[in-house]
Short mmCIF file of C-alpha atoms in Angstrom, two decimals:
data_model
loop_
_atom_site.label_atom_id
_atom_site.label_comp_id
_atom_site.label_asym_id
_atom_site.label_seq_id
_atom_site.Cartn_x
_atom_site.Cartn_y
_atom_site.Cartn_z
CA UNK P 1 104.17 64.63 3.17
CA UNK P 2 102.34 61.18 2.94
CA UNK P 3 100.71 60.06 -0.26
CA UNK P 4 97.83 59.04 1.99
CA UNK P 5 95.48 61.99 1.78
CA UNK P 6 91.87 62.85 0.97
CA UNK P 7 88.99 59.95 1.43
CA UNK P 8 90.03 56.39 1.35
CA UNK P 9 88.34 53.16 2.23
CA UNK P 10 89.40 49.79 3.64
CA UNK P 11 90.49 46.98 1.56
CA UNK P 12 87.97 44.09 2.24
CA UNK P 13 88.05 40.92 0.36
CA UNK P 14 84.04 40.88 -0.04
CA UNK P 15 84.40 43.81 -2.41
CA UNK P 16 88.00 43.88 -3.51
CA UNK P 17 87.51 42.15 -6.80
CA UNK P 18 84.99 45.00 -7.88
CA UNK P 19 87.23 47.55 -6.40
CA UNK P 20 90.28 46.40 -8.05
CA UNK P 21 88.62 46.09 -11.49
CA UNK P 22 86.86 49.44 -11.60
CA UNK P 23 89.81 51.26 -9.67
CA UNK P 24 87.57 54.23 -8.91
CA UNK P 25 89.57 57.63 -9.01
CA UNK P 26 87.37 58.84 -6.19
CA UNK P 27 89.31 56.53 -3.68
CA UNK P 28 92.47 58.15 -2.99
CA UNK P 29 94.05 55.34 -0.61
CA UNK P 30 93.30 52.18 1.11
CA UNK P 31 93.55 50.87 4.57
CA UNK P 32 94.37 47.03 5.25
CA UNK P 33 94.33 45.25 8.84
CA UNK P 34 98.00 43.66 8.90
CA UNK P 35 96.25 40.58 10.54
CA UNK P 36 94.25 39.71 7.38
CA UNK P 37 97.64 39.54 5.36
CA UNK P 38 100.37 38.44 7.81
CA UNK P 39 101.32 34.65 7.58
CA UNK P 40 98.72 34.17 4.73
CA UNK P 41 98.83 32.89 1.34
CA UNK P 42 96.07 32.77 -1.62
CA UNK P 43 93.91 35.55 -2.63
CA UNK P 44 94.63 38.11 0.32
CA UNK P 45 98.25 39.05 -0.39
CA UNK P 46 97.60 38.83 -4.19
CA UNK P 47 94.88 41.40 -3.80
CA UNK P 48 97.03 43.39 -1.69
CA UNK P 49 100.02 43.63 -4.43
CA UNK P 50 97.37 44.57 -7.01
CA UNK P 51 95.92 47.23 -4.74
CA UNK P 52 99.57 48.79 -4.13
CA UNK P 53 99.75 49.42 -7.94
CA UNK P 54 97.02 52.11 -7.62
CA UNK P 55 96.99 53.26 -4.15
CA UNK P 56 98.77 54.12 -1.26
CA UNK P 57 98.18 52.24 1.80
CA UNK P 58 97.94 52.88 5.55
CA UNK P 59 98.03 50.20 7.93
CA UNK P 60 95.29 49.66 11.04
CA UNK P 61 95.71 46.63 13.54
CA UNK P 62 93.00 44.75 15.07
CA UNK P 63 94.56 42.49 17.86
CA UNK P 64 97.98 44.43 18.91
CA UNK P 65 95.71 46.82 20.97
CA UNK P 66 98.24 48.94 23.43
CA UNK P 67 96.59 47.55 26.62
CA UNK P 68 97.79 44.13 26.62
CA UNK P 69 99.09 42.81 29.67
CA UNK P 70 102.06 41.01 28.73
CA UNK P 71 104.53 42.21 26.19
CA UNK P 72 103.98 41.80 22.40
CA UNK P 73 105.32 38.63 20.76
CA UNK P 74 108.45 39.13 19.24
CA UNK P 75 107.25 36.92 16.27
CA UNK P 76 104.21 39.19 15.57
CA UNK P 77 106.14 42.69 15.78
CA UNK P 78 108.86 41.41 13.46
CA UNK P 79 106.45 40.12 11.15
CA UNK P 80 104.33 43.59 11.58
CA UNK P 81 107.77 45.49 10.86
CA UNK P 82 108.26 43.76 7.81
CA UNK P 83 104.65 44.55 6.57
CA UNK P 84 104.74 48.02 7.35
CA UNK P 85 107.85 48.28 5.48
CA UNK P 86 106.49 46.42 2.38
CA UNK P 87 103.31 48.55 1.92
CA UNK P 88 105.40 51.69 3.01
CA UNK P 89 102.57 52.89 5.48
CA UNK P 90 103.22 56.21 6.54
CA UNK P 91 101.93 55.31 10.23
CA UNK P 92 100.61 52.30 11.85
CA UNK P 93 97.37 52.66 14.19
CA UNK P 94 95.68 50.14 16.55
CA UNK P 95 93.26 50.60 19.57
CA UNK P 96 93.46 51.95 22.94
CA UNK P 97 91.93 48.77 24.65
CA UNK P 98 92.82 45.19 25.10
CA UNK P 99 91.82 42.10 23.18
CA UNK P 100 93.78 39.03 24.78
CA UNK P 101 94.76 37.93 28.37
CA UNK P 102 96.66 34.94 28.75
CA UNK P 103 97.14 33.79 25.64
CA UNK P 104 93.19 33.87 24.80
CA UNK P 105 91.97 36.36 22.17
CA UNK P 106 88.23 37.50 22.24
CA UNK P 107 88.52 39.29 18.57
CA UNK P 108 86.79 41.87 20.12
CA UNK P 109 88.01 45.83 21.48
CA UNK P 110 87.75 45.47 25.00
CA UNK P 111 88.11 48.81 27.05
CA UNK P 112 90.16 48.87 30.36
CA UNK P 113 89.28 51.52 33.05
CA UNK P 114 90.47 54.88 32.64
CA UNK P 115 92.96 54.65 35.59
CA UNK P 116 96.65 55.57 35.94
CA UNK P 117 97.62 52.06 36.09
CA UNK P 118 95.76 51.63 32.67
CA UNK P 119 97.85 54.92 31.24
CA UNK P 120 101.04 53.72 32.42
CA UNK P 121 100.34 50.21 30.71
CA UNK P 122 99.16 51.76 27.32
CA UNK P 123 102.13 54.09 27.43
CA UNK P 124 104.80 51.28 28.08
CA UNK P 125 103.27 49.21 25.05
CA UNK P 126 103.18 52.22 22.65
CA UNK P 127 106.64 52.61 23.13
CA UNK P 128 107.32 49.05 22.78
CA UNK P 129 105.35 48.50 19.96
CA UNK P 130 107.44 51.70 18.40
CA UNK P 131 110.75 50.43 19.29
CA UNK P 132 109.79 46.82 18.11
CA UNK P 133 108.27 47.94 14.56
CA UNK P 134 110.31 50.99 14.08
CA UNK P 135 107.64 52.85 13.29
CA UNK P 136 107.83 56.68 14.56
CA UNK P 137 104.47 57.51 13.57
CA UNK P 138 102.66 54.66 15.83
CA UNK P 139 98.86 55.92 16.63
CA UNK P 140 95.97 54.81 18.94
CA UNK P 141 92.38 54.79 18.10
CA UNK P 142 89.80 55.91 20.55
CA UNK P 143 87.51 53.27 20.94
CA UNK P 144 83.54 52.83 21.28
CA UNK P 145 83.01 51.50 24.40
CA UNK P 146 79.80 50.18 26.01
CA UNK P 147 80.32 49.62 29.69
CA UNK P 148 81.64 52.03 32.06
CA UNK P 149 84.05 50.99 34.69
CA UNK P 150 83.60 52.50 38.12
CA UNK P 151 87.25 52.04 38.83
CA UNK P 152 87.80 54.87 36.28
CA UNK P 153 89.71 57.98 37.66
CA UNK P 154 89.25 60.45 34.60
CA UNK P 155 87.00 60.81 31.59
CA UNK P 156 88.03 59.28 28.11
CA UNK P 157 89.24 62.32 26.65
CA UNK P 158 91.52 63.39 29.52
CA UNK P 159 92.78 60.12 29.57
CA UNK P 160 93.40 59.84 25.60
CA UNK P 161 95.61 63.36 26.18
CA UNK P 162 97.30 61.88 29.15
CA UNK P 163 98.72 58.66 26.89
CA UNK P 164 99.02 61.05 24.22
CA UNK P 165 101.70 63.03 26.18
CA UNK P 166 103.33 60.35 27.95
CA UNK P 167 103.87 58.10 24.88
CA UNK P 168 104.71 60.90 22.62
CA UNK P 169 102.50 59.25 20.07
CA UNK P 170 100.01 60.03 17.13
CA UNK P 171 96.14 59.51 17.11
CA UNK P 172 93.84 57.82 14.87
CA UNK P 173 90.83 59.98 15.73
CA UNK P 174 87.46 58.03 15.15
CA UNK P 175 84.49 60.62 14.87
CA UNK P 176 82.08 57.80 14.90
CA UNK P 177 83.36 56.33 18.08
CA UNK P 178 83.10 59.70 19.73
CA UNK P 179 79.55 60.07 18.50
CA UNK P 180 78.64 56.66 19.56
CA UNK P 181 80.13 57.29 23.00
CA UNK P 182 78.68 60.88 23.32
CA UNK P 183 75.25 59.52 22.72
CA UNK P 184 75.54 56.64 24.81
CA UNK P 185 76.88 58.07 27.76
CA UNK P 186 75.48 61.87 27.40
CA UNK P 187 78.63 64.23 26.65
CA UNK P 188 79.13 66.71 23.89
CA UNK P 189 81.23 65.17 20.92
CA UNK P 190 82.43 68.69 19.73
CA UNK P 191 83.82 69.56 23.09
CA UNK P 192 85.56 66.23 23.16
CA UNK P 193 86.73 66.95 19.93
CA UNK P 194 88.12 70.02 20.73
CA UNK P 195 90.46 68.89 23.24
CA UNK P 196 92.35 67.13 20.88
CA UNK P 197 95.60 68.60 19.69
CA UNK P 198 95.62 68.84 15.79
CA UNK P 199 99.11 67.92 15.36
CA UNK P 200 98.92 64.68 16.91
CA UNK P 201 95.99 63.47 14.85
CA UNK P 202 97.36 61.27 11.51
CA UNK P 203 94.16 59.91 10.22
CA UNK P 204 90.28 60.19 10.91
CA UNK P 205 87.77 57.24 10.78
CA UNK P 206 84.28 57.57 10.09
CA UNK P 207 81.64 54.51 9.97
CA UNK P 208 77.88 53.77 10.32
CA UNK P 209 76.86 52.22 13.61
CA UNK P 210 73.81 50.66 14.73
CA UNK P 211 71.01 52.19 16.77
CA UNK P 212 69.39 49.42 18.84
CA UNK P 213 65.52 49.13 19.67
CA UNK P 214 66.51 51.11 23.32
CA UNK P 215 68.46 53.94 21.50
CA UNK P 216 71.79 52.17 22.54
CA UNK P 217 74.38 52.74 19.77
CA UNK P 218 76.67 49.96 18.52
CA UNK P 219 79.74 50.47 16.32
CA UNK P 220 78.96 47.81 13.61
CA UNK P 221 80.54 49.49 10.52
CA UNK P 222 77.97 47.73 9.01
CA UNK P 223 75.26 50.74 8.40
CA UNK P 224 75.58 53.98 6.31
CA UNK P 225 77.01 57.14 7.95
CA UNK P 226 74.27 58.99 9.82
CA UNK P 227 73.91 62.80 8.85
CA UNK P 228 75.10 63.68 12.39
CA UNK P 229 78.55 61.97 12.00
CA UNK P 230 78.82 63.45 8.67
CA UNK P 231 78.24 66.81 10.38
CA UNK P 232 80.96 66.12 13.10
CA UNK P 233 83.34 65.08 10.47
CA UNK P 234 82.83 68.52 8.93
CA UNK P 235 83.53 69.89 12.19
CA UNK P 236 86.58 67.92 12.75
CA UNK P 237 88.11 68.76 9.73
CA UNK P 238 87.66 72.44 9.95
CA UNK P 239 89.46 72.21 13.61
CA UNK P 240 92.38 69.90 12.90
CA UNK P 241 92.80 70.58 9.36
CA UNK P 242 92.90 68.17 6.23
CA UNK P 243 93.78 64.64 7.71
CA UNK P 244 93.15 61.70 5.61
CA UNK P 245 89.78 60.26 6.14
CA UNK P 246 88.93 56.67 6.04
CA UNK P 247 85.27 55.18 5.50
CA UNK P 248 85.11 51.82 7.42
CA UNK P 249 82.92 49.54 6.14
CA UNK P 250 83.33 46.01 7.26
CA UNK P 251 79.82 44.36 7.27
CA UNK P 252 76.52 44.37 5.51
CA UNK P 253 78.75 45.10 2.06
CA UNK P 254 77.04 46.91 -0.32
CA UNK P 255 77.92 47.26 -4.09
CA UNK P 256 81.30 49.42 -4.71
CA UNK P 257 78.94 52.16 -6.72
CA UNK P 258 76.99 52.63 -3.57
CA UNK P 259 79.98 52.90 -1.37
CA UNK P 260 81.45 55.34 -3.57
CA UNK P 261 78.12 57.72 -3.24
CA UNK P 262 79.39 57.95 0.60
CA UNK P 263 83.00 58.27 -0.50
CA UNK P 264 81.92 61.34 -2.95
CA UNK P 265 79.70 62.85 0.02
CA UNK P 266 82.58 62.54 2.20
CA UNK P 267 85.23 64.18 -0.26
CA UNK P 268 82.98 66.94 -0.75
CA UNK P 269 83.01 67.56 2.94
CA UNK P 270 86.69 67.18 3.12
CA UNK P 271 87.39 69.68 0.29
CA UNK P 272 84.87 72.35 1.76
CA UNK P 273 86.04 72.09 5.22
CA UNK P 274 89.87 72.12 4.42
CA UNK P 275 89.99 74.56 1.77
CA UNK P 276 92.60 76.90 2.05
CA UNK P 277 94.42 74.61 4.79
CA UNK P 278 95.70 72.27 2.15
CA UNK V 1 95.22 45.44 38.92
CA UNK V 2 94.66 45.53 35.06
CA UNK V 3 95.12 42.00 34.61
CA UNK V 4 92.19 40.93 37.06
CA UNK V 5 89.98 43.19 35.17
CA UNK V 6 90.93 41.49 32.02
CA UNK V 7 90.57 38.05 33.31
CA UNK V 8 87.07 38.95 34.73
CA UNK V 9 86.11 40.39 31.33
CA UNK V 10 87.19 37.26 29.43
CA UNK V 11 85.63 35.13 31.93
CA UNK V 12 82.08 37.13 31.19
CA UNK V 13 82.58 36.72 27.35
CA UNK V 14 83.68 33.25 27.07
CA UNK V 15 82.61 31.20 29.99
CA UNK V 16 79.62 28.84 29.44
CA UNK V 17 77.67 31.39 31.84
CA UNK V 18 78.83 34.35 32.86
CA UNK V 19 79.97 34.38 36.29
CA UNK V 20 77.98 36.78 38.42
CA UNK V 21 81.00 37.31 40.81
CA UNK V 22 83.08 38.74 37.78
CA UNK V 23 80.20 40.74 36.82
CA UNK V 24 79.81 42.31 40.08
CA UNK V 25 83.56 43.10 40.45
CA UNK V 26 83.55 44.65 36.79
CA UNK V 27 81.02 46.96 38.25
CA UNK V 28 78.51 49.58 36.54
CA UNK V 29 75.78 47.87 34.71
CA UNK V 30 75.81 44.31 34.21
CA UNK V 31 73.99 44.33 31.07
CA UNK V 32 76.61 46.51 29.36
CA UNK V 33 79.28 43.99 30.08
CA UNK V 34 77.06 41.22 28.50
CA UNK V 35 76.42 43.48 25.28
CA UNK V 36 80.10 42.42 24.87
CA UNK V 37 79.38 39.14 25.51
CA UNK V 38 76.81 38.97 22.53
CA UNK V 39 79.08 40.76 20.32
CA UNK V 40 82.14 38.41 21.01
CA UNK V 41 80.28 35.28 20.54
CA UNK V 42 78.28 36.41 17.43
CA UNK V 43 81.36 37.68 15.56
CA UNK V 44 83.49 34.28 16.43
CA UNK V 45 80.15 32.05 15.32
CA UNK V 46 79.80 34.18 12.09
CA UNK V 47 83.38 32.95 11.27
CA UNK V 48 82.91 29.50 12.11
CA UNK V 49 79.74 29.46 9.99
CA UNK V 50 81.52 30.71 7.06
CA UNK V 51 84.16 27.97 7.29
CA UNK V 52 81.82 25.11 8.17
CA UNK V 53 78.47 26.34 6.68
CA UNK V 54 77.34 22.52 5.62
CA UNK V 55 78.82 20.80 9.03
CA UNK V 56 76.94 23.20 11.01
CA UNK V 57 73.38 23.12 9.18
CA UNK V 58 74.08 18.90 8.98
CA UNK V 59 74.59 19.09 13.12
CA UNK V 60 71.22 21.05 13.85
CA UNK V 61 70.93 24.25 16.06
CA UNK V 62 71.14 22.50 19.49
CA UNK V 63 74.21 20.18 18.83
CA UNK V 64 76.27 22.78 17.29
CA UNK V 65 75.37 25.40 19.69
CA UNK V 66 76.55 23.13 22.67
CA UNK V 67 79.86 22.18 20.94
CA UNK V 68 80.41 25.90 20.11
CA UNK V 69 79.63 26.97 23.95
CA UNK V 70 82.06 24.22 25.16
CA UNK V 71 84.81 25.23 22.74
CA UNK V 72 84.66 28.79 23.99
CA UNK V 73 84.42 27.90 27.70
CA UNK V 74 87.07 24.86 27.70
CA UNK V 75 89.44 25.58 24.45
CA UNK V 76 88.89 29.31 23.77
CA UNK V 77 90.74 30.71 20.65
CA UNK V 78 94.50 31.36 21.25
CA UNK V 79 95.37 32.88 17.97
CA UNK V 80 95.10 36.41 16.89
CA UNK V 81 94.20 35.43 13.53
CA UNK V 82 90.66 34.99 13.40
CA UNK V 83 90.46 33.12 10.20
CA UNK V 84 92.29 30.46 12.10
CA UNK V 85 89.46 29.99 14.72
CA UNK V 86 87.93 27.54 12.43
CA UNK V 87 90.28 24.74 12.22
CA UNK V 88 90.71 25.50 16.08
CA UNK V 89 86.89 24.92 16.62
CA UNK V 90 87.14 21.69 14.44
CA UNK V 91 90.12 20.34 16.14
CA UNK V 92 88.01 20.75 19.31
CA UNK V 93 84.71 19.53 18.15
CA UNK V 94 85.65 16.56 15.71
CA UNK V 95 87.05 14.19 18.83
CA UNK V 96 83.97 15.26 20.77
CA UNK V 97 81.51 14.59 18.03
CA UNK V 98 83.59 11.41 17.34
CA UNK V 99 82.51 10.13 20.96
CA UNK V 100 78.92 11.23 20.26
CA UNK V 101 77.29 8.18 18.92
CA UNK V 102 74.30 10.65 17.63
CA UNK V 103 76.56 12.30 15.51
CA UNK V 104 76.47 10.49 12.10
CA UNK V 105 80.12 9.74 10.98
CA UNK V 106 79.69 11.45 7.64
CA UNK V 107 79.07 14.74 9.69
CA UNK V 108 82.20 14.46 11.19
CA UNK V 109 83.81 13.68 7.97
CA UNK V 110 82.17 16.82 6.42
CA UNK V 111 83.53 18.85 9.40
CA UNK V 112 86.73 17.59 8.41
CA UNK V 113 86.68 18.21 4.80
CA UNK V 114 85.29 21.91 5.56
CA UNK V 115 88.02 22.84 7.80
CA UNK V 116 90.72 21.50 5.38
CA UNK V 117 89.36 23.58 2.49
CA UNK V 118 89.11 26.63 4.81
CA UNK V 119 92.61 26.12 5.67
CA UNK V 120 93.90 25.48 2.36
CA UNK V 121 92.32 28.60 1.05
CA UNK V 122 94.73 30.89 3.27
CA UNK V 123 97.59 28.58 4.29
CA UNK V 124 100.86 30.41 3.71
CA UNK V 125 103.54 27.89 2.13
CA UNK V 126 106.73 28.63 -0.19
CA UNK V 127 105.98 27.63 -3.69
CA UNK V 128 109.00 25.75 -5.37
CA UNK V 129 110.92 28.26 -7.50
CA UNK V 130 112.46 25.47 -9.58
CA UNK V 131 110.30 22.40 -9.29
CA UNK V 132 112.48 20.50 -11.95
CA UNK V 133 111.21 18.80 -14.83
CA UNK V 134 109.00 15.88 -14.36
CA UNK V 135 110.36 12.45 -14.44
CA UNK V 136 109.68 9.15 -13.22
CA UNK V 137 113.23 8.57 -12.14
CA UNK V 138 112.87 11.30 -9.61
CA UNK V 139 110.88 12.19 -6.44
CA UNK V 140 107.96 14.19 -7.35
CA UNK V 141 107.41 18.04 -6.61
CA UNK V 142 103.86 18.29 -5.48
CA UNK V 143 101.70 21.44 -4.92
CA UNK V 144 102.64 22.71 -1.54
CA UNK V 145 99.14 23.48 -0.70
CA UNK V 146 97.72 20.05 -1.59
CA UNK V 147 96.02 17.92 1.17
CA UNK V 148 94.20 14.59 0.39
CA UNK V 149 91.93 13.39 3.00
CA UNK V 150 90.02 10.20 3.12
CA UNK V 151 86.33 9.31 3.86
CA UNK V 152 83.83 6.70 3.85
CA UNK V 153 81.30 8.87 2.63
CA UNK V 154 81.34 11.13 -0.50
CA UNK V 155 80.81 13.99 1.45
CA UNK V 156 82.16 16.33 -1.32
CA UNK V 157 78.94 16.07 -3.10
CA UNK V 158 75.86 17.86 -1.60
CA UNK V 159 73.26 15.16 -0.71
CA UNK V 160 70.45 14.40 -3.27
CA UNK V 161 67.33 16.47 -2.94
CA UNK V 162 65.22 14.59 -0.38
CA UNK V 163 68.06 12.38 0.96
CA UNK V 164 69.16 12.91 4.57
CA UNK V 165 72.14 10.41 4.85
CA UNK V 166 75.28 9.60 2.55
CA UNK V 167 75.39 5.63 1.70
CA UNK V 168 78.87 4.88 2.62
CA UNK V 169 81.61 4.65 -0.33
CA UNK V 170 85.08 4.94 0.33
CA UNK V 171 86.04 8.37 -1.15
CA UNK V 172 89.45 10.48 -1.30
CA UNK V 173 89.56 14.27 -2.07
CA UNK V 174 92.43 16.28 -3.27
CA UNK V 175 92.17 19.87 -2.12
CA UNK V 176 94.58 22.52 -3.43
CA UNK V 177 95.25 26.15 -4.47
CA UNK V 178 96.83 26.94 -7.54
CA UNK V 179 99.45 29.69 -7.82
CA UNK V 180 98.28 31.44 -10.59
CA UNK V 181 94.76 32.50 -9.62
CA UNK V 182 94.72 31.48 -5.70
CA UNK V 183 91.20 29.73 -6.10
CA UNK V 184 90.30 26.62 -4.30
CA UNK V 185 90.29 23.33 -6.28
CA UNK V 186 89.15 19.80 -5.25
CA UNK V 187 89.70 16.43 -7.38
CA UNK V 188 88.39 13.26 -6.77
CA UNK V 189 91.05 10.23 -7.37
CA UNK V 190 90.03 6.70 -7.63
CA UNK V 191 91.43 4.40 -5.13
CA UNK V 192 94.81 3.52 -6.86
CA UNK V 193 95.14 7.23 -7.88
CA UNK V 194 94.86 8.28 -4.18
CA UNK V 195 97.33 5.72 -3.08
CA UNK V 196 99.83 7.29 -5.68
CA UNK V 197 99.04 10.65 -4.51
CA UNK V 198 99.59 9.93 -0.98
CA UNK V 199 103.23 8.06 -1.86
CA UNK V 200 104.08 11.15 -4.06
CA UNK V 201 103.49 13.66 -1.24
CA UNK V 202 105.21 11.62 1.17
CA UNK V 203 108.54 12.58 -1.02
CA UNK V 204 110.64 9.61 0.17
CA UNK V 205 110.63 7.75 -3.03
CA UNK V 206 110.71 8.37 -6.90
CA UNK V 207 107.57 8.74 -8.94
CA UNK V 208 108.18 5.16 -10.59
CA UNK V 209 108.77 3.18 -6.85
CA UNK V 210 105.75 4.64 -5.94
CA UNK V 211 103.91 3.27 -9.09
CA UNK V 212 105.61 0.01 -8.61
CA UNK V 213 104.62 -0.11 -4.97
CA UNK V 214 101.04 0.94 -5.07
CA UNK V 215 100.43 -1.16 -8.35
CA UNK V 216 101.73 -4.42 -6.20
CA UNK V 217 99.27 -3.30 -3.60
CA UNK V 218 96.58 -3.01 -6.04
CA UNK V 219 97.41 -6.24 -7.84
CA UNK V 220 97.51 -4.28 -10.93
CA UNK V 221 99.71 -5.20 -13.68
CA UNK V 222 101.96 -2.20 -15.28
CA UNK V 223 101.02 -3.00 -18.85
CA UNK V 224 101.22 -0.58 -21.54
CA UNK V 225 97.46 0.18 -21.26
CA UNK V 226 98.14 0.94 -17.25
CA UNK V 227 101.07 3.03 -18.50
CA UNK V 228 99.08 5.11 -20.90
CA UNK V 229 96.15 5.68 -18.65
CA UNK V 230 98.77 6.81 -15.99
CA UNK V 231 100.58 9.09 -18.44
CA UNK V 232 97.07 10.94 -19.06
CA UNK V 233 96.71 11.29 -15.36
CA UNK V 234 100.08 12.70 -14.59
CA UNK V 235 99.27 15.17 -17.77
CA UNK V 236 96.19 16.23 -16.00
CA UNK V 237 97.87 16.71 -12.68
CA UNK V 238 100.53 18.65 -14.15
CA UNK V 239 98.17 20.80 -16.27
CA UNK V 240 95.96 21.49 -12.98
CA UNK V 241 99.31 22.16 -10.72
CA UNK V 242 98.94 19.33 -8.67
CA UNK V 243 102.41 17.98 -9.67
CA UNK V 244 104.77 20.72 -10.26
CA UNK V 245 107.84 18.71 -11.42
CA UNK V 246 110.43 16.25 -9.88
CA UNK V 247 113.79 16.60 -8.14
#
């Protein structure tokens, strides 16, 4: 069984100093983005070393994105493999989308249409990444998406299930992304989550999102979690059991003590929802 | 084809103007694809403004924005590490500003300084495990993060209140990171010291040979007093982790 359990937060440099000084017991594990530590000297790798003395680490990539048209660069996957080994991450996740083409990086998570061709591409890349990194528990995260392509041949959850089966991989279930998509596109988030096989899920993400003046929602990770997302997390945990929950906060940083209030609320939900299943 | 979708999407994000044809072929609601354009451009803009805050402020909104838009259009980021877009942007922008007579020279120097400081903050270099004891008879082992830049203006200092321009003054600035605390440090040497540092950084001559050559260039006699001053400077450099030893 993995040491990554309960509620964790992301190791972000904007709050690393305070976090590493306080070492709050409420935080059970940390998530890192490998891109922030690979090919890098200075305070980032130093902070990671200090964090590893206290917490288990799980890795979550930002730029591998399984929808890449070309195979992954060997230099990148070799370095990633080393990092996963160094931090002993029990799984590695990245996103079901693309972020670069023809060598140009957008530094964002860009959706592909839900087509058979896309499913095959994702499947091929997930298998390729698993082979290259040696990570058996490779997972994809469902993303927030703001534009629907008329080329799509299925809905998102059907598409995710297809890739899960074809690639025989794991899933990082982002509850906030399901909620944001549900509100923007008009579907029932609980029905979406009902279809996800619990045994595939290795981790859950929750975060805050921005509600624009026109009501459209953007997954910013810079707001507090809304009550609906707390409720949806409770529902998800009751359905899929005790999976580690990560609070994402990547902008509009708040003092660690304020973040810990949200961690405590998440922990209460986690404990209540998974009681008897742990 | 998926790759066609990806290329159209990228054009909408990065081209100076989102191409109508690409938007049409992506289908659905154009404003939704344009939401991504706004997000992508804002994220990278935020990173560049974090790395080059004084340069961006000194350029002014209109000139900075024109450079930023041109960069995305003509030389979009080819790195997966978002931190590296700051020096990538500076590499694109500085020749452009050099060719623009309306951009003050000191603003370009400031851009070079901020980009170098940003890069030294994260550069991944091996630290010598056994740098060797310092001696004048060997080649200096320098801090591997150390960079020395030369300017015609003292842009490492903030402009005094009420001033809008720097008076010219040749200035060298050393930028480095210490291994023990990972913080960024700067040091402003005088002209002779800066030449010594350049010589030691080149790593081709012994410490003493660099001293002799640089002193000759500066018409400086190597007197007892000079050696005493040099010794003090070297002691400071060693204490500050600028000089690590000699081999």
